[in-house]
Amino acid sequence: MRIADAQVVVTSPGRNFVTLKLTTDEGVTGLGDATLNGRELAVVSYLTDHVVPLLTGLDPHRIEDTWQYLYRGAYWRRGPVTMAAIAAIAAVDVALWDIKAKAAGLPLYQLLGGASRDRLATYGHANGRDIPELLDSVRQRLDEGYPAVRVQTGIPGLKAVYGVHTTGAQGERVLHQQTRPLVEDWDTDAYLRHTPAVFEAVRAEFGAGIPLLHDAHHRLTPIQAARLGKDLEPYRPFWLEDCTPTENQEALRLVRRHTTTPLATGEVFNTVYDYQTLITEQLIDYVRSAVTHFGGVTPLRKLFDFAAQYQIKSAIHGPEDISPVGMAAAVHLGFAVHNFGIQEYSGHNALTEEVFRHAYAFTDGHLHPGEAPGIGVELDEKLAAAHPYEQTYLPVNRLLDGTVHDW
């Protein structure tokens, strides 16, 4: 069996997705997710111009070799564009696993060692412009069956804040395509004063038994993150996510010294080197990388095995901008690894679900990968073509005095 054809499909059924489709000379196809939110066309160019020409004629079963060929063979490596595009370095890697599992007639998780559990626990996103609206959102997530909830709320005095979304008449999130980045505002002191009150209100309304998560989205200095972690300890959060920019891995040492609040990070990481200090010094409790942005199933499985030696668990990034192809790969991997922690699951809109028909199922707050061969996703190329790319950007963040701040 050899790879006979490689196509890059760009579609926007509510938001942009980039998909790689590989086809073998025996007619077996495989899909990989190469979406990089806000920089989609950079990945399309990388795939089309630099990766696809290398794939024709390769043995699709040689997944590890292909990963090393595309990663080590490129002198300029690492970085999210490369890692999202280079196969086995994400799109190619997942597509090859999809082909291998289809050829074996098995769901992917069976090739990864089989099931380590019966289903995957998830957490959903609850948000509100103020605390009463947040409480309504938490109640809705619980009614949907989520066993854990991430809580984000507006901050008094600020107009637009990360994690608080515009919603439509039925409560669906409204995604605005942006020709220029939306500018959000930020006041760290106001945030640090407000957030403990948010947790207090949610605990008072729903009790101590619900796992509550919170995302600081890289906006705090290490000492500010330590203060927030300490202030949240009475409310026993499941985790505090991305409390400070972790390009400087040593920054987490300060946070860790001052709080017992569990820490999660890594959704913007691309290689194991980004994690080395964090894992070996046990500075975090959950690794958050996505299959799509970490180079695929192959390296992410290795990361989880590395983290397991230090009692650190998986928590694969699962926002709406990870396509159902990337989500399916995440579900199969989480189903197989022993040190699974929790899976973020935002779901997708109805049109996306039509474009990417998938075997994984969300029931009572839990995910199951299904038993279809491969990753269990089929791409409706005709419907995808009816929804072409739309230019969009992620927001940017400014302090009240106009200074650009981390978003």
Coordinates of C-alpha atoms in Angstrom, one line a residue:
M1 CA 0.0 0.0 0.0
R2 CA 1.3 3.5 -0.9
I3 CA -0.1 7.0 -0.6
A4 CA -1.4 8.0 -4.0
D5 CA -3.0 11.4 -3.4
A6 CA -3.1 14.2 -0.8
Q7 CA -5.7 17.0 -0.7
V8 CA -6.0 20.0 1.5
V9 CA -9.6 21.0 2.2
V10 CA -10.5 24.4 3.7
T11 CA -14.1 24.9 4.8
S12 CA -15.9 27.4 7.1
P13 CA -19.2 25.9 8.4
G14 CA -19.4 28.6 11.0
R15 CA -15.7 28.8 11.5
N16 CA -12.6 27.9 9.5
F17 CA -11.2 24.3 9.5
V18 CA -8.3 22.9 7.5
T19 CA -8.4 19.2 6.7
L20 CA -5.8 16.9 5.1
K21 CA -7.2 13.9 3.2
L22 CA -4.8 11.1 2.2
T23 CA -5.8 8.4 -0.3
T24 CA -3.9 5.2 -0.9
D25 CA -3.5 3.2 -4.1
E26 CA -5.9 0.7 -2.5
G27 CA -8.6 3.4 -2.0
V28 CA -8.2 3.7 1.7
T29 CA -8.6 7.3 2.9
G30 CA -7.4 9.1 6.1
L31 CA -8.2 12.5 7.5
G32 CA -6.1 14.8 9.6
D33 CA -6.9 18.2 11.3
A34 CA -4.5 21.0 10.5
T35 CA -6.6 24.0 11.8
L36 CA -4.7 26.8 13.4
N37 CA -7.3 29.4 14.5
G38 CA -6.6 32.8 13.0
R39 CA -3.7 31.6 10.9
E40 CA -5.4 28.9 8.8
L41 CA -4.0 29.9 5.4
A42 CA -0.4 29.8 6.7
V43 CA -0.9 26.1 7.4
V44 CA -2.6 25.5 4.1
S45 CA 0.4 26.9 2.3
Y46 CA 2.8 24.9 4.4
L47 CA 0.9 21.7 3.7
T48 CA 0.3 22.4 0.0
D49 CA 3.7 23.8 -0.9
H50 CA 6.1 21.8 1.4
V51 CA 4.5 18.7 2.8
V52 CA 2.0 17.3 0.2
P53 CA 4.8 16.9 -2.5
L54 CA 6.7 14.6 -0.1
L55 CA 3.9 12.2 0.6
T56 CA 3.1 10.5 -2.7
G57 CA 4.6 7.1 -2.8
L58 CA 5.2 6.7 0.9
D59 CA 4.1 3.6 2.9
P60 CA 1.2 4.8 5.0
H61 CA 1.9 2.2 7.7
R62 CA 5.3 3.7 8.5
I63 CA 3.9 6.3 10.8
E64 CA 6.8 6.8 13.2
D65 CA 9.3 7.0 10.3
T66 CA 7.1 9.5 8.4
W67 CA 6.8 11.6 11.6
Q68 CA 10.6 11.7 12.0
Y69 CA 11.1 12.3 8.3
L70 CA 8.9 15.4 8.2
Y71 CA 10.0 16.7 11.6
R72 CA 13.7 16.0 11.7
G73 CA 14.0 16.5 7.9
A74 CA 12.9 20.1 8.2
Y75 CA 15.8 22.2 9.5
W76 CA 13.4 24.9 10.6
R77 CA 11.2 23.0 12.9
R78 CA 8.9 23.5 15.9
G79 CA 6.3 26.3 16.1
P80 CA 2.6 26.0 15.7
V81 CA 2.4 26.4 11.9
T82 CA 4.9 23.5 11.3
M83 CA 3.4 21.4 14.1
A84 CA -0.1 21.7 12.8
A85 CA 0.8 21.0 9.2
I86 CA 3.5 18.4 9.2
A87 CA 1.8 15.1 9.5
A88 CA 2.6 12.9 12.1
I89 CA 3.1 16.4 13.0
A90 CA -0.6 16.5 13.3
A91 CA -2.5 16.4 10.0
V92 CA -0.4 13.7 8.3
D93 CA 0.1 11.8 11.5
V94 CA -3.6 11.5 12.3
A95 CA -4.5 10.7 8.6
L96 CA -1.9 7.9 8.7
W97 CA -3.3 6.5 11.9
D98 CA -6.8 6.7 10.3
I99 CA -5.6 4.7 7.3
K100 CA -3.8 2.1 9.5
A101 CA -6.8 1.5 11.7
K102 CA -9.1 1.3 8.7
A103 CA -6.8 -1.2 7.0
A104 CA -7.0 -3.3 10.2
G105 CA -10.7 -2.9 10.4
L106 CA -10.5 -1.5 14.0
P107 CA -11.2 1.8 15.7
L108 CA -8.0 3.7 16.4
Y109 CA -8.1 3.2 20.2
Q110 CA -7.6 -0.6 19.7
L111 CA -4.3 0.1 17.9
L112 CA -3.2 2.3 20.9
G113 CA -3.6 -0.6 23.3
G114 CA -7.3 -0.9 23.7
A115 CA -9.7 0.8 26.1
S116 CA -8.5 1.9 29.5
R117 CA -12.0 3.0 30.6
D118 CA -15.6 2.8 29.5
R119 CA -16.1 6.5 28.7
L120 CA -14.4 9.9 29.0
A121 CA -15.4 12.5 31.5
T122 CA -15.7 16.0 30.1
Y123 CA -16.1 19.5 31.2
G124 CA -18.2 22.2 29.6
H125 CA -17.9 25.9 29.4
A126 CA -20.2 28.1 31.5
N127 CA -20.0 31.9 31.2
G128 CA -21.9 35.0 31.9
R129 CA -21.6 38.8 31.7
D130 CA -22.2 38.8 35.4
I131 CA -22.6 36.3 38.2
P132 CA -26.4 35.7 37.9
E133 CA -25.9 35.0 34.2
L134 CA -23.0 32.7 35.0
L135 CA -25.2 30.7 37.4
D136 CA -27.8 30.2 34.7
S137 CA -25.0 29.0 32.4
V138 CA -23.7 26.6 35.0
R139 CA -27.2 25.2 35.5
Q140 CA -27.5 24.7 31.8
R141 CA -24.2 22.8 31.6
L142 CA -25.3 20.6 34.5
D143 CA -28.6 19.9 32.8
E144 CA -26.7 18.8 29.7
G145 CA -25.0 16.2 31.9
Y146 CA -21.5 17.7 32.2
P147 CA -19.8 16.3 35.4
A148 CA -17.5 19.3 35.6
V149 CA -17.8 23.0 34.5
R150 CA -15.3 25.7 33.6
V151 CA -16.5 29.1 35.0
Q152 CA -15.7 32.4 33.3
T153 CA -17.5 35.7 33.9
G154 CA -17.4 39.4 32.9
I155 CA -15.5 41.7 35.2
P156 CA -17.2 44.9 36.5
G157 CA -15.9 47.9 34.6
L158 CA -14.6 45.9 31.5
K159 CA -16.5 45.8 28.2
A160 CA -15.2 42.5 26.6
V161 CA -13.5 39.7 28.4
Y162 CA -12.1 36.3 27.4
G163 CA -14.5 33.4 27.9
V164 CA -17.7 35.4 27.9
H165 CA -19.4 34.9 24.6
T166 CA -22.1 36.5 22.6
T167 CA -25.1 34.2 22.4
G168 CA -28.0 33.9 20.1
A169 CA -31.7 33.3 20.8
Q170 CA -31.3 29.6 21.5
G171 CA -28.2 30.2 23.6
E172 CA -25.8 29.1 20.9
R173 CA -22.5 30.9 20.8
V174 CA -22.4 33.5 18.0
L175 CA -19.0 33.4 16.2
H176 CA -18.1 36.7 14.4
Q177 CA -15.8 36.5 11.5
Q178 CA -13.3 39.4 12.0
T179 CA -11.4 41.2 9.3
R180 CA -9.4 42.8 12.1
P181 CA -9.0 41.4 15.6
L182 CA -11.6 42.3 18.2
V183 CA -10.0 44.4 21.0
E184 CA -10.8 43.2 24.5
D185 CA -9.9 45.2 27.6
W186 CA -8.2 44.1 30.8
D187 CA -7.6 45.1 34.4
T188 CA -5.6 42.5 36.4
D189 CA -6.5 44.0 39.8
A190 CA -10.2 44.0 39.1
Y191 CA -9.9 40.4 37.9
L192 CA -8.1 39.3 41.0
R193 CA -10.7 41.0 43.2
H194 CA -13.6 39.5 41.3
T195 CA -12.7 35.9 40.6
P196 CA -12.8 34.6 44.2
A197 CA -16.3 36.1 44.5
V198 CA -17.3 34.2 41.4
F199 CA -16.2 30.9 42.9
E200 CA -17.9 31.8 46.2
A201 CA -21.2 32.4 44.4
V202 CA -21.0 29.2 42.4
R203 CA -20.2 27.1 45.4
A204 CA -23.0 28.7 47.4
E205 CA -25.5 27.9 44.6
F206 CA -24.4 24.4 43.6
G207 CA -22.4 23.0 46.5
A208 CA -19.0 21.6 47.0
G209 CA -19.3 18.5 44.9
I210 CA -19.1 19.9 41.4
P211 CA -15.6 20.2 39.9
L212 CA -15.0 23.8 38.9
L213 CA -12.3 24.9 36.5
H214 CA -11.1 28.3 35.6
D215 CA -8.9 29.7 32.8
A216 CA -6.7 32.8 33.5
H217 CA -5.5 32.7 29.8
H218 CA -1.9 33.6 30.4
R219 CA -2.7 37.0 31.8
L220 CA -1.0 37.0 35.1
T221 CA 2.6 37.4 36.3
P222 CA 3.8 34.5 38.4
I223 CA 3.3 36.3 41.7
Q224 CA -0.2 37.3 40.6
A225 CA -1.0 33.7 39.6
A226 CA 0.3 32.5 43.0
R227 CA -2.0 35.0 44.8
L228 CA -5.1 33.9 42.7
G229 CA -4.3 30.2 43.3
K230 CA -4.0 30.9 47.1
D231 CA -7.3 32.9 47.1
L232 CA -9.2 30.1 45.3
E233 CA -8.0 27.3 47.7
P234 CA -11.1 27.5 50.0
Y235 CA -13.3 26.7 46.9
R236 CA -11.2 23.7 45.9
P237 CA -11.0 24.3 42.1
F238 CA -10.4 21.3 39.9
W239 CA -7.7 23.4 38.3
L240 CA -6.4 26.9 37.4
E241 CA -5.5 26.9 33.8
D242 CA -2.8 28.9 32.0
C243 CA -2.2 31.1 35.1
T244 CA 0.9 32.7 33.6
P245 CA 2.7 32.6 30.3
T246 CA 4.8 29.4 30.5
E247 CA 7.3 30.0 27.7
N248 CA 9.4 30.6 30.8
Q249 CA 8.8 27.2 32.4
E250 CA 10.7 28.2 35.6
A251 CA 7.9 30.7 36.4
L252 CA 5.7 27.9 37.6
R253 CA 8.1 27.2 40.4
L254 CA 7.0 30.4 42.2
V255 CA 3.3 29.6 41.7
R256 CA 3.8 26.1 42.9
R257 CA 5.5 27.2 46.1
H258 CA 2.6 29.4 47.1
T259 CA -0.5 27.4 46.3
T260 CA -2.0 23.9 46.4
T261 CA -4.5 24.8 43.7
P262 CA -4.0 22.2 40.8
L263 CA -2.4 23.7 37.7
A264 CA -3.0 22.9 34.0
T265 CA -1.2 24.3 31.0
G266 CA 0.1 23.6 27.5
E267 CA -2.6 24.3 24.9
V268 CA -0.1 26.6 23.1
F269 CA 2.8 24.2 23.4
N270 CA 4.1 22.3 20.3
T271 CA 6.7 19.9 21.5
V272 CA 7.8 17.9 24.6
Y273 CA 10.7 20.4 25.1
D274 CA 8.1 23.0 26.1
Y275 CA 7.1 20.7 29.0
Q276 CA 10.4 19.3 30.2
T277 CA 10.9 21.4 33.3
L278 CA 7.2 21.5 34.1
I279 CA 6.9 17.7 34.1
T280 CA 10.2 16.7 35.7
E281 CA 9.8 19.2 38.6
Q282 CA 6.1 18.3 38.9
L283 CA 5.1 22.0 38.5
I284 CA 1.8 21.1 36.9
D285 CA -1.0 18.6 37.3
Y286 CA -2.5 18.4 33.8
V287 CA -1.0 18.6 30.3
R288 CA -3.3 20.5 27.9
S289 CA -1.9 20.1 24.4
A290 CA -4.2 19.3 21.4
V291 CA -3.5 16.5 19.0
T292 CA -3.8 19.1 16.2
H293 CA -1.2 21.4 17.6
F294 CA 1.3 19.0 19.1
G295 CA 2.1 17.0 16.0
G296 CA -0.5 14.3 16.1
V297 CA -1.3 11.2 18.0
T298 CA 2.3 9.9 17.9
P299 CA 4.1 12.6 19.9
L300 CA 1.1 13.3 22.2
R301 CA 1.0 9.6 23.3
K302 CA 4.7 9.9 24.1
L303 CA 4.1 13.1 26.1
F304 CA 1.4 11.4 28.2
D305 CA 3.6 8.4 28.9
F306 CA 6.4 10.8 30.0
A307 CA 3.9 12.8 32.2
A308 CA 2.5 9.5 33.8
Q309 CA 5.9 8.9 35.4
Y310 CA 5.3 12.0 37.5
Q311 CA 1.6 11.4 38.2
I312 CA 0.5 14.1 35.8
K313 CA -2.7 13.5 33.8
S314 CA -4.0 14.3 30.3
A315 CA -6.5 17.0 29.6
I316 CA -6.4 17.4 25.8
H317 CA -7.4 20.9 24.5
G318 CA -10.9 20.6 22.9
P319 CA -12.3 24.0 21.8
E320 CA -14.6 24.7 18.9
D321 CA -11.7 25.5 16.6
I322 CA -10.4 21.9 16.8
S323 CA -12.4 20.2 14.1
P324 CA -14.3 17.0 14.6
V325 CA -11.3 15.2 13.0
G326 CA -9.0 16.5 15.8
M327 CA -11.6 15.9 18.4
A328 CA -12.1 12.3 17.3
A329 CA -8.3 11.7 17.5
A330 CA -8.3 13.1 21.0
V331 CA -11.2 10.9 22.1
H332 CA -9.5 7.8 20.8
L333 CA -6.2 8.7 22.5
G334 CA -7.9 9.6 25.8
F335 CA -9.8 6.3 25.7
A336 CA -6.6 4.4 25.5
V337 CA -4.1 6.1 27.8
H338 CA -4.0 5.1 31.5
N339 CA -3.4 8.6 32.9
F340 CA -6.4 10.3 31.4
G341 CA -7.6 13.2 33.5
I342 CA -10.5 15.0 31.8
Q343 CA -11.5 16.1 28.2
E344 CA -12.6 19.6 27.3
Y345 CA -15.6 19.4 25.1
S346 CA -17.3 22.4 23.5
G347 CA -19.1 20.6 20.8
H348 CA -19.7 22.0 17.3
N349 CA -22.6 23.7 15.5
A350 CA -25.1 21.6 13.5
L351 CA -23.5 22.5 10.1
T352 CA -20.1 21.5 11.2
E353 CA -21.5 18.2 12.4
E354 CA -23.0 17.7 8.9
V355 CA -19.7 18.5 7.1
F356 CA -17.7 16.2 9.5
R357 CA -19.9 13.1 10.3
H358 CA -18.4 11.3 13.2
A359 CA -18.7 8.1 15.2
Y360 CA -17.8 9.6 18.6
A361 CA -20.8 10.4 20.8
F362 CA -21.4 12.7 23.7
T363 CA -23.9 11.2 26.2
D364 CA -24.6 12.3 29.7
G365 CA -21.5 14.5 29.9
H366 CA -19.2 11.7 28.6
L367 CA -17.6 10.9 25.3
H368 CA -17.1 7.5 23.6
P369 CA -15.0 7.1 20.4
G370 CA -17.4 4.7 18.8
E371 CA -16.5 1.4 17.0
A372 CA -16.1 2.6 13.4
P373 CA -12.8 1.7 11.8
G374 CA -10.1 4.4 11.9
I375 CA -10.9 7.7 13.8
G376 CA -14.5 7.4 12.7
V377 CA -14.9 10.7 10.8
E378 CA -16.2 11.1 7.2
L379 CA -15.8 14.5 5.3
D380 CA -18.7 15.6 3.1
E381 CA -16.5 17.4 0.5
K382 CA -19.4 18.8 -1.5
L383 CA -21.0 20.4 1.6
A384 CA -17.5 21.6 2.7
A385 CA -17.0 23.3 -0.6
A386 CA -20.3 25.2 -0.2
H387 CA -18.8 27.0 2.8
P388 CA -15.5 28.6 1.8
Y389 CA -12.8 30.2 3.9
E390 CA -13.7 33.5 5.7
Q391 CA -11.0 35.7 7.0
T392 CA -11.0 35.9 10.8
Y393 CA -8.7 36.7 13.7
L394 CA -8.6 35.9 17.4
P395 CA -9.0 38.9 19.7
V396 CA -6.2 41.0 21.1
N397 CA -6.1 42.4 24.6
R398 CA -5.2 45.8 25.9
L399 CA -4.9 47.2 29.4
L400 CA -7.1 50.2 30.3
D401 CA -4.2 52.6 29.4
G402 CA -4.0 51.0 25.9
T403 CA -1.0 48.8 26.4
V404 CA -1.1 45.5 24.5
H405 CA -1.4 42.6 27.0
D406 CA -1.4 38.8 26.7
W407 CA -4.7 37.4 25.3

